[in-house]
PDB file of C-alpha atoms in Angstrom:
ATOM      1  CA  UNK A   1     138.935  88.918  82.737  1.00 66.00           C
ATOM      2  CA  UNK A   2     141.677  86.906  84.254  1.00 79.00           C
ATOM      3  CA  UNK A   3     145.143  86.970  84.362  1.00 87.00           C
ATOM      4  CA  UNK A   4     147.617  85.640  81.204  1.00 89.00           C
ATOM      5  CA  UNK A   5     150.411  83.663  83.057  1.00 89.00           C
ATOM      6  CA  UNK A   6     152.609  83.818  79.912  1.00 91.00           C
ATOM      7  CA  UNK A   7     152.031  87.097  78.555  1.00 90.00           C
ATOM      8  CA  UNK A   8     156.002  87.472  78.083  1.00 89.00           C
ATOM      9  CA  UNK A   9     156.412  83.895  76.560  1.00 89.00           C
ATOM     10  CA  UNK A  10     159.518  83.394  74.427  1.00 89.00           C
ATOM     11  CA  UNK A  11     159.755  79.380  73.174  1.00 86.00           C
ATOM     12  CA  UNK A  12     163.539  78.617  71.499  1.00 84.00           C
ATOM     13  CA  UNK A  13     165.280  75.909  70.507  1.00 77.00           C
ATOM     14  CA  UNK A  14     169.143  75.661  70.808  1.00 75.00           C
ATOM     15  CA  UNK A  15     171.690  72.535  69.628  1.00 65.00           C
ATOM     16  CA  UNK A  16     175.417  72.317  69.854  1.00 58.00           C
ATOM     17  CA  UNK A  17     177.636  71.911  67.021  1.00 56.00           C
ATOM     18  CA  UNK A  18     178.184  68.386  67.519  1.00 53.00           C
ATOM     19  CA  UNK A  19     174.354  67.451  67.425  1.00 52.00           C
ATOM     20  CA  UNK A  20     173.987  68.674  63.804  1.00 49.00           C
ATOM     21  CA  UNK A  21     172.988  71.972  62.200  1.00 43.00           C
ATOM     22  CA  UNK A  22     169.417  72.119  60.845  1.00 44.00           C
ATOM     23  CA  UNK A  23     168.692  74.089  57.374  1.00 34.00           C
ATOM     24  CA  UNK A  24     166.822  77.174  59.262  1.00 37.00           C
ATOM     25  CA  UNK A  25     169.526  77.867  62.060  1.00 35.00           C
ATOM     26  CA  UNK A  26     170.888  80.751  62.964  1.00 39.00           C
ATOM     27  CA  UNK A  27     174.606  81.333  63.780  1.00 39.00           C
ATOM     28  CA  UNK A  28     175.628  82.263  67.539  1.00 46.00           C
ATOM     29  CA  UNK A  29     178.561  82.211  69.212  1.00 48.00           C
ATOM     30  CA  UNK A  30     178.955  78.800  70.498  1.00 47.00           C
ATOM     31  CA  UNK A  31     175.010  77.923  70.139  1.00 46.00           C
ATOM     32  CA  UNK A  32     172.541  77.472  67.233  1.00 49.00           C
ATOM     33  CA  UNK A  33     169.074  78.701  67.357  1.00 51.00           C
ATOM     34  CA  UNK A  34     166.703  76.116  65.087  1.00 54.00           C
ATOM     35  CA  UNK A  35     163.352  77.275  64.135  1.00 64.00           C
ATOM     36  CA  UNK A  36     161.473  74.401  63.117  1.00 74.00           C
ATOM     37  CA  UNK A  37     158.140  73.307  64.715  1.00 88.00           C
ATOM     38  CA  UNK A  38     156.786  71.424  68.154  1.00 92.00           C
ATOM     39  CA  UNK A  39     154.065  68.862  68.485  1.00 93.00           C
ATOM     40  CA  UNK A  40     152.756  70.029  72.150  1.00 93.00           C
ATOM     41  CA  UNK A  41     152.892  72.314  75.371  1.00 95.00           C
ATOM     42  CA  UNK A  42     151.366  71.703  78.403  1.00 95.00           C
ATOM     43  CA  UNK A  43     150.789  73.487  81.247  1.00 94.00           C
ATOM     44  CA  UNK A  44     150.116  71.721  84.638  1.00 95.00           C
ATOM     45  CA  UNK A  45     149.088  72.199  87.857  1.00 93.00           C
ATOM     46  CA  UNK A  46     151.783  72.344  90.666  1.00 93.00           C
ATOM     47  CA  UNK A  47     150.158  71.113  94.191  1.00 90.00           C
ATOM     48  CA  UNK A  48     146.038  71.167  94.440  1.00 90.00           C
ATOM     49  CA  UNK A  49     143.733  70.621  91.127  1.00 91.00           C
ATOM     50  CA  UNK A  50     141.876  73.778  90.058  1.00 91.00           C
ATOM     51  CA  UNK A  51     138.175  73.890  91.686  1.00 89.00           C
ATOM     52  CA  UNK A  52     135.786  74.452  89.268  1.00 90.00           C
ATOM     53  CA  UNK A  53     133.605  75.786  91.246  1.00 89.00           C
ATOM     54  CA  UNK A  54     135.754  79.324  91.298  1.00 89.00           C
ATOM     55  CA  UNK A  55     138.658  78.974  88.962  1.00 89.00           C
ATOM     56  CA  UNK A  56     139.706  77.945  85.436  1.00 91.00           C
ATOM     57  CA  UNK A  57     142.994  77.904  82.978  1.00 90.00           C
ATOM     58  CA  UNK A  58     141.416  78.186  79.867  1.00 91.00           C
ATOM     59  CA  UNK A  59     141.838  79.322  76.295  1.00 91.00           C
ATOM     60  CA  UNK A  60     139.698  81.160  73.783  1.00 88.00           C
ATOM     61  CA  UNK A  61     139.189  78.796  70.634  1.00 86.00           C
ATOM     62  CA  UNK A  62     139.696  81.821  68.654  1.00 88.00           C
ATOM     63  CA  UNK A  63     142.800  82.548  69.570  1.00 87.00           C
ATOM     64  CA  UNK A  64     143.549  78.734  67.908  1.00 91.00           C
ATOM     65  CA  UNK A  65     142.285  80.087  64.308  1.00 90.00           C
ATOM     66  CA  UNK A  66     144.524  79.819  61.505  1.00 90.00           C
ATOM     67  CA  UNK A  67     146.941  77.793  63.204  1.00 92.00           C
ATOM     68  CA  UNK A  68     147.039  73.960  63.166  1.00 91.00           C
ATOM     69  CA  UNK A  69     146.428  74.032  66.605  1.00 94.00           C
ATOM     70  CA  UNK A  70     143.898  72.650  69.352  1.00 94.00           C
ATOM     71  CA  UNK A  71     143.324  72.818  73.191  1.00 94.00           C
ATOM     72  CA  UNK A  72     142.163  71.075  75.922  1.00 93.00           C
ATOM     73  CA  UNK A  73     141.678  71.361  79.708  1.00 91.00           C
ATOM     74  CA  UNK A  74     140.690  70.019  82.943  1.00 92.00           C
ATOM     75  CA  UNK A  75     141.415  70.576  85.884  1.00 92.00           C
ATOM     76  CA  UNK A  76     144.548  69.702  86.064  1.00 93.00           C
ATOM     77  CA  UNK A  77     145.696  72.317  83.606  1.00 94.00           C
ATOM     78  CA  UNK A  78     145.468  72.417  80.012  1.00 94.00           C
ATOM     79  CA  UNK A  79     147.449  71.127  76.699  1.00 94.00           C
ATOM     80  CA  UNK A  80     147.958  72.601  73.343  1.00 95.00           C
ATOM     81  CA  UNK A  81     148.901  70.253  70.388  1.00 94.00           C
ATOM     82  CA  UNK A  82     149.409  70.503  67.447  1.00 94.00           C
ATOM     83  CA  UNK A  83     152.338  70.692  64.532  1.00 93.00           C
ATOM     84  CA  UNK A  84     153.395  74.093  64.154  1.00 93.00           C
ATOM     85  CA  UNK A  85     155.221  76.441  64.430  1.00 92.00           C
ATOM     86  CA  UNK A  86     157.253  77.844  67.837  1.00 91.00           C
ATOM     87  CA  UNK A  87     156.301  81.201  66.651  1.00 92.00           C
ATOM     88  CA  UNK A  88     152.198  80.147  66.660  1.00 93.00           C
ATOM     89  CA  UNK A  89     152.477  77.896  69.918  1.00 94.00           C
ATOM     90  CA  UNK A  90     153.988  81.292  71.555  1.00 93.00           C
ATOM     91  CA  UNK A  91     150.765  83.118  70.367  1.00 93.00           C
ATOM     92  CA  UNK A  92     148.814  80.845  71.875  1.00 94.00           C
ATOM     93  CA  UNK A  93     150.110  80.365  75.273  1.00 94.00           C
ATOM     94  CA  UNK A  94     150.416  84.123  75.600  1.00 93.00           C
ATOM     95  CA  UNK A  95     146.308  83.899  75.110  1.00 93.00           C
ATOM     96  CA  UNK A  96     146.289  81.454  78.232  1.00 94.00           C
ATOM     97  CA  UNK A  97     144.358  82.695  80.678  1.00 93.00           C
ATOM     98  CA  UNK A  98     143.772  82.156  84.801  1.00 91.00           C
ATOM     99  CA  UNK A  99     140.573  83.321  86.330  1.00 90.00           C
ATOM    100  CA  UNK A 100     139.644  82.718  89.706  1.00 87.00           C
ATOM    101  CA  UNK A 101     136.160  84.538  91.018  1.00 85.00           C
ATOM    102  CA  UNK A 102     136.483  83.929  94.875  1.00 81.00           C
ATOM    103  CA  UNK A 103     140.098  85.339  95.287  1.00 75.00           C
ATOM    104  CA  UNK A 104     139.405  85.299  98.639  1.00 75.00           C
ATOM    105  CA  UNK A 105     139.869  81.613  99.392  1.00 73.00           C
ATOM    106  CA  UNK A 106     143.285  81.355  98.080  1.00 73.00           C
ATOM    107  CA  UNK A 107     146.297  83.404  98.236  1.00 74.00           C
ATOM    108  CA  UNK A 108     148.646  81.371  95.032  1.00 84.00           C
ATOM    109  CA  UNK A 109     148.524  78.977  92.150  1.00 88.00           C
ATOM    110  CA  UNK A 110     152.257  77.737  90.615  1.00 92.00           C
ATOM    111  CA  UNK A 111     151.911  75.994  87.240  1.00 94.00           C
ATOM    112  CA  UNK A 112     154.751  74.656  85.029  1.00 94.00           C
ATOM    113  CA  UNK A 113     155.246  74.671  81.274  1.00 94.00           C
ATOM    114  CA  UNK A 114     156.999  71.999  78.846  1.00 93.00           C
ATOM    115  CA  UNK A 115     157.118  71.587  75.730  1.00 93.00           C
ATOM    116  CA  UNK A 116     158.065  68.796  73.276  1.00 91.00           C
ATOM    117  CA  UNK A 117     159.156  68.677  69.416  1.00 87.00           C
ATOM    118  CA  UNK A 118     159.694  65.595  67.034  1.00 83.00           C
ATOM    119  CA  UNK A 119     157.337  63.622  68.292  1.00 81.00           C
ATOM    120  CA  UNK A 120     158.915  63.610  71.872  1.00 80.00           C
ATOM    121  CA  UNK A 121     162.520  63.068  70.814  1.00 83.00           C
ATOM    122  CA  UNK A 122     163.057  66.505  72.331  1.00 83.00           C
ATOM    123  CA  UNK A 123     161.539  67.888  75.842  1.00 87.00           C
ATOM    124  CA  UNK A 124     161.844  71.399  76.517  1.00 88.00           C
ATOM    125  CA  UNK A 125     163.171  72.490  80.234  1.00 89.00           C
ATOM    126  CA  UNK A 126     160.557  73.121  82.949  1.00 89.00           C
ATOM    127  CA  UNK A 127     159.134  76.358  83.168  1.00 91.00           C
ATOM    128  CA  UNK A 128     157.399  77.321  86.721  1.00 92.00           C
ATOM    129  CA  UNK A 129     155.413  80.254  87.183  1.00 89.00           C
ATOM    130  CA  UNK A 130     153.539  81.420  90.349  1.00 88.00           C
ATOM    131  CA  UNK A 131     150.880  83.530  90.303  1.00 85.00           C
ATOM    132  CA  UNK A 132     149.787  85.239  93.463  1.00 81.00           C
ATOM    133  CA  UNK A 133     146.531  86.897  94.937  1.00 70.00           C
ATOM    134  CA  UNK A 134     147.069  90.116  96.272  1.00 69.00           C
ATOM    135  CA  UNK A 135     144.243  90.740  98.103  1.00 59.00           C
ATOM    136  CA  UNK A 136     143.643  94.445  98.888  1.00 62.00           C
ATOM    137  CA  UNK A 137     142.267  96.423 101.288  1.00 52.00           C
ATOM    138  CA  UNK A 138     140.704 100.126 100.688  1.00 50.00           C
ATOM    139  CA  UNK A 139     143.403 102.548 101.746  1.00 47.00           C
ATOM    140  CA  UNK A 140     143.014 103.823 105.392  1.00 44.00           C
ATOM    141  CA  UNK A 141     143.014 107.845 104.050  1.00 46.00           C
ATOM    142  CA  UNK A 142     140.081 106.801 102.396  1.00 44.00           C
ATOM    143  CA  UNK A 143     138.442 106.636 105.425  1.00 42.00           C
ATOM    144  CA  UNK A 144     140.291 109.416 107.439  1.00 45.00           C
ATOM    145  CA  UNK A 145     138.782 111.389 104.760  1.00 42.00           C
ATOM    146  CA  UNK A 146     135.728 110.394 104.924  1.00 43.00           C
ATOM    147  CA  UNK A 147     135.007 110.723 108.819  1.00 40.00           C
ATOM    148  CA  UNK A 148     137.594 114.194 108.692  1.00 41.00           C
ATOM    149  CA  UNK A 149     135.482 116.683 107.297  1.00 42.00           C
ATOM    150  CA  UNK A 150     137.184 119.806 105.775  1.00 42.00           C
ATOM    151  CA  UNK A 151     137.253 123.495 107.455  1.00 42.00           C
ATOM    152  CA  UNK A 152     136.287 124.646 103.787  1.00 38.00           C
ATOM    153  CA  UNK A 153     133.488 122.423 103.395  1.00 40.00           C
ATOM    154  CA  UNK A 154     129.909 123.202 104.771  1.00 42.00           C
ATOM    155  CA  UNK A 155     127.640 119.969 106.311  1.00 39.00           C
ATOM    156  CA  UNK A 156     124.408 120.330 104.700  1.00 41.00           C
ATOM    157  CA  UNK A 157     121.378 118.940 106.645  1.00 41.00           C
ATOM    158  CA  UNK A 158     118.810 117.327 104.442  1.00 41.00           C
ATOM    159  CA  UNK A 159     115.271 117.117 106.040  1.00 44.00           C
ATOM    160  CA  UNK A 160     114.127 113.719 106.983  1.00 39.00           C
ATOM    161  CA  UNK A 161     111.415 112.497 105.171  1.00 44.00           C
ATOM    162  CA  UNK A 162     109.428 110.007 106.984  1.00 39.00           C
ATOM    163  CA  UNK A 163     107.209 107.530 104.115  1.00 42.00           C
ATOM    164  CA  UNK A 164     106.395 105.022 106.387  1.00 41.00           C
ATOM    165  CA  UNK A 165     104.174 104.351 109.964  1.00 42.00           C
ATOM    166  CA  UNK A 166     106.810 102.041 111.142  1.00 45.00           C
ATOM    167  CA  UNK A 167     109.927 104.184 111.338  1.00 42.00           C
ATOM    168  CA  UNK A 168     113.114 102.625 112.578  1.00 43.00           C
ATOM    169  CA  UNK A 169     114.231 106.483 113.974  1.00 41.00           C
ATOM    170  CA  UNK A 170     112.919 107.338 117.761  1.00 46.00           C
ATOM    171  CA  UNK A 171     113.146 110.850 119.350  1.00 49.00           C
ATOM    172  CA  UNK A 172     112.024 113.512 122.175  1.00 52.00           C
ATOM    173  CA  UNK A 173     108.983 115.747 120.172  1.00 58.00           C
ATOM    174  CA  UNK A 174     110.493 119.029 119.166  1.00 73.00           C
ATOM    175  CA  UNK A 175     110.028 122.036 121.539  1.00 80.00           C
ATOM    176  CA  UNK A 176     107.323 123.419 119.099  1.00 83.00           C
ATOM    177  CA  UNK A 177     105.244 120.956 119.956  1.00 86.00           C
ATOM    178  CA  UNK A 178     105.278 120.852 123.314  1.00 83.00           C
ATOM    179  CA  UNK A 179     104.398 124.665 122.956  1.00 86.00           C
ATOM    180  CA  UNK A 180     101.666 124.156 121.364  1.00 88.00           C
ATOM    181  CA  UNK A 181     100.462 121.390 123.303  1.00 88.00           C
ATOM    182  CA  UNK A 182     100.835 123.543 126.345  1.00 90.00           C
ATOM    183  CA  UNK A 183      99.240 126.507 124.785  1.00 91.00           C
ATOM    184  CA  UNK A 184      95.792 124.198 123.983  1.00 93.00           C
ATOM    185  CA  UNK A 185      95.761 122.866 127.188  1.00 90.00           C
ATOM    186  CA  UNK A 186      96.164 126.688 128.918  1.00 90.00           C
ATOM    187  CA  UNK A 187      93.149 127.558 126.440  1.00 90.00           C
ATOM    188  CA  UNK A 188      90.938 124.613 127.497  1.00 91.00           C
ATOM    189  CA  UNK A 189      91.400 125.572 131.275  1.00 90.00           C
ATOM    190  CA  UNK A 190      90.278 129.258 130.854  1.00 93.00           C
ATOM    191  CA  UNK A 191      87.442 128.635 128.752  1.00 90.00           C
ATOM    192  CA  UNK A 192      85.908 125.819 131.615  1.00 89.00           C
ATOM    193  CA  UNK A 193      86.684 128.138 133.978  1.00 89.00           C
ATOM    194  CA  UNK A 194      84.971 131.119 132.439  1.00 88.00           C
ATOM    195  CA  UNK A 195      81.998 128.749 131.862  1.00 91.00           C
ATOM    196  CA  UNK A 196      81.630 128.235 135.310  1.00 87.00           C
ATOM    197  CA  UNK A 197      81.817 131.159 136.543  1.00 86.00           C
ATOM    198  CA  UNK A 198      79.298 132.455 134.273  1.00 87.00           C
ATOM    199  CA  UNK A 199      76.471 128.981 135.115  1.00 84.00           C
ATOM    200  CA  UNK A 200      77.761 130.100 138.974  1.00 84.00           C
ATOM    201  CA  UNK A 201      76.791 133.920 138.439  1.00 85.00           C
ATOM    202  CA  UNK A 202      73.487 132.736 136.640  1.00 80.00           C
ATOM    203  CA  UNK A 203      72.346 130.508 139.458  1.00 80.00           C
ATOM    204  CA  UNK A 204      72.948 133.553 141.962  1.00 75.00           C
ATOM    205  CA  UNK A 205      70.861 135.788 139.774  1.00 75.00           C
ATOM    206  CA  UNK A 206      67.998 133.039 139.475  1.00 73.00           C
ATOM    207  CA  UNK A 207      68.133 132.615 143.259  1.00 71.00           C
ATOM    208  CA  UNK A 208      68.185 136.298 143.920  1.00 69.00           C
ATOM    209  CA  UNK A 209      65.367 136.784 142.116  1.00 68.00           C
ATOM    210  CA  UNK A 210      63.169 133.939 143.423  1.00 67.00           C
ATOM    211  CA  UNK A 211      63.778 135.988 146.817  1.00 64.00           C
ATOM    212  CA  UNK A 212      62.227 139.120 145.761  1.00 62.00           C
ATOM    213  CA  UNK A 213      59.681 137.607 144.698  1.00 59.00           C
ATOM    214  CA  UNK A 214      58.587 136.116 147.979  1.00 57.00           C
ATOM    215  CA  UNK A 215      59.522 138.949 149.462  1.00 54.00           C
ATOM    216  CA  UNK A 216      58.858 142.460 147.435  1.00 51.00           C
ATOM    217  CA  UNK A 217      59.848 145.646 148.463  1.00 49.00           C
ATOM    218  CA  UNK A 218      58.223 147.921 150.593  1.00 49.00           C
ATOM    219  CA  UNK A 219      58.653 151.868 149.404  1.00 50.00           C
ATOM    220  CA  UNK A 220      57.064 154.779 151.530  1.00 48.00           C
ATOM    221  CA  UNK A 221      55.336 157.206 149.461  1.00 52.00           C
ATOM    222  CA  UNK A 222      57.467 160.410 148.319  1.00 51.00           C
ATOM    223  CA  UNK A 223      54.298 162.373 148.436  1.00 52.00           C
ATOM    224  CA  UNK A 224      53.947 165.231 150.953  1.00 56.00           C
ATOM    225  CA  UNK A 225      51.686 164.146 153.873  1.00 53.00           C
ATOM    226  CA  UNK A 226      49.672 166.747 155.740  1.00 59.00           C
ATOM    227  CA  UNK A 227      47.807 166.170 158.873  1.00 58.00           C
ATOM    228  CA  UNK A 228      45.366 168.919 160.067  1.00 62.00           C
ATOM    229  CA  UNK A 229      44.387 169.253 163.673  1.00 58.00           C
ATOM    230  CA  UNK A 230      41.469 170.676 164.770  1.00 60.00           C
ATOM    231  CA  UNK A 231      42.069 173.305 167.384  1.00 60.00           C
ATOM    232  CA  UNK A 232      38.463 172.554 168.996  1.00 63.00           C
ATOM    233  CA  UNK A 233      39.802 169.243 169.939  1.00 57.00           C
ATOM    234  CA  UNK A 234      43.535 169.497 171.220  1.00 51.00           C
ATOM    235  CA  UNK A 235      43.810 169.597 174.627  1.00 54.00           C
ATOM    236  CA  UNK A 236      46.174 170.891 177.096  1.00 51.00           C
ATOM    237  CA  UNK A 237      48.586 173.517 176.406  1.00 49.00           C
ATOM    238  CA  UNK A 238      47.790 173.908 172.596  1.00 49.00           C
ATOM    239  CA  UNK A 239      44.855 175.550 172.976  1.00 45.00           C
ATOM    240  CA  UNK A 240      46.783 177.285 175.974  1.00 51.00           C
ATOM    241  CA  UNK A 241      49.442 178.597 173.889  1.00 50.00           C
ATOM    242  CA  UNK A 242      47.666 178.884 170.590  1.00 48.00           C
ATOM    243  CA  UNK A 243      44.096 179.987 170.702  1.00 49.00           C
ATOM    244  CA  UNK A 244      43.811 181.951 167.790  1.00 46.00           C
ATOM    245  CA  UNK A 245      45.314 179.967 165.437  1.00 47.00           C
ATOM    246  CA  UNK A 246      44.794 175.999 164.180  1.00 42.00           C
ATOM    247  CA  UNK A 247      47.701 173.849 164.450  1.00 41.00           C
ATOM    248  CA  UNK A 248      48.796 172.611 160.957  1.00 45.00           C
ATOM    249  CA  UNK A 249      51.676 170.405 160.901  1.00 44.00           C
ATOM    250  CA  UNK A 250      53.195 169.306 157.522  1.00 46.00           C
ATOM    251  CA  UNK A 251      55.542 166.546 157.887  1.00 44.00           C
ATOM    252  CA  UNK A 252      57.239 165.494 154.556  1.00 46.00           C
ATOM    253  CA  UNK A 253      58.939 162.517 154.480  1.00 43.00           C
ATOM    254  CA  UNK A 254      60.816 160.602 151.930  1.00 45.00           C
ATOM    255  CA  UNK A 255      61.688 157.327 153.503  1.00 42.00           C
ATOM    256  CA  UNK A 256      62.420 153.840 151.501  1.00 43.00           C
ATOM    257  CA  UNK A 257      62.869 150.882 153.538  1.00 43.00           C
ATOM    258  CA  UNK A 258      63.984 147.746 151.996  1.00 42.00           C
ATOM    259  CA  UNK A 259      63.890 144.301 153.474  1.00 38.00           C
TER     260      UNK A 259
END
């Protein structure tokens, strides 16, 4: 985590030939490189103090092992003393680390880096170093593909699966429902009417029936009817006409007269 300022480090020390030639040098063209040791670096804060609340400079303690070496920091950058050697100090500020976890609220931090040897006699040059926050944003093709969808790719519908009473999704009822609502309510209708017409064609029957009874039916008799008439006591032109023979007159009659 975090970001190591001096990853690329490299800490010499140069002299002229006038200033004296230490044991360990080594020869180049008009300058000598001494390797010999450096009591301190620090590394400070250029402009604000670091907020603690979302940033650090730190170092890991093991990175200080086998070295005569020791940190501290605040938060105004942090300091690594120590005698030893320029080869160790270089490991160490190469394990330096920045960390900021709200990038957001700032956009740079600069820092600058001396160093000192012989107990101060000699200070190294000022080394500044800005890092910057680079904040990104998600690459607009990201989206294009994501609201673009493909001619080779098929949208599959998922059903929705409603869990709960109190459902956040509203809608018009599906057309098979209002089919079937329509289809009861058709049913319901015929089957009241039909059951009035049938207690209507009851109460007819009831009433038509309490009419005959009041009034019954009167049938003539299918039966042949025969009326004699006795010659002896038909007058005028009968016994005129006929006097030999008795009138006998059968009527039949099959009459029904209903009321």
């Amino acid at each position: 985590m975090g970001v190591a300022p001096f990853k690329e480090l490299r800490i010499t020390s140069t002299v002229t030939k006038g200033d004296g030639v230490p044991f360990s040098a080594v020869y180049r063209p008009g300058v000598l490189e001494a390797m010999h040791n450096l009591d301190y670096c620090d590394v400070l804060v250029i402009g604000e103090e670091l907020n603690p609340e979302q940033e650090s400079l730190e170092i890991h303690h093991s990175s200080l092992m086998g070295k005569h070496l020791d940190a501290t920091n605040s938060t105004s950058g942090i300091s690594i003393y120590g005698v030893d050697s320029m080869a160790h100090y270089e490991e160490a500020l190469r394990q330096v680390r920045y960390r900021n976890w709200r990038p957001a609220t700032l956009s740079n931090r600069r820092f600058r880096l001396t160093c000192s040897e012989l107990n101060g006699r000699y200070t190294s040059n000022e080394f500044n170093l800005e890092v910057s926050l680079v904040h990104n944003a998600a690459p607009v093709e990201h989206v294009n593909h994501m609201a673009v969808q493909s001619q080779y790719m098929r949208s599959v519908h998922h059903p929705l699966m409603v869990h709960s009473v109190n459902s956040h999704i509203s809608g018009t009822p599906p057309a098979a429902t209002v089919v079937v609502v329509i289809c009861i309510a058709a049913l319901v209708c015929i089957v009241v009417l039909g059951i009035y017409r049938l207690h209507s064609t009851h109460q007819d029957s009831s009433k038509s029936e309490e009419d005959e009874a009041k009034d019954p039916e009167m049938d003539w008799d299918d039966s042949t009817l025969t009326i004699t008439v006795n010659p002896m006591e038909v007058r005028g032109h009968y016994t005129k006409e006929f006097p030999e023979k008795a009138l006998s007159t059968k009527i039949n009659s099959k009459a029904l007269m209903k009321i």
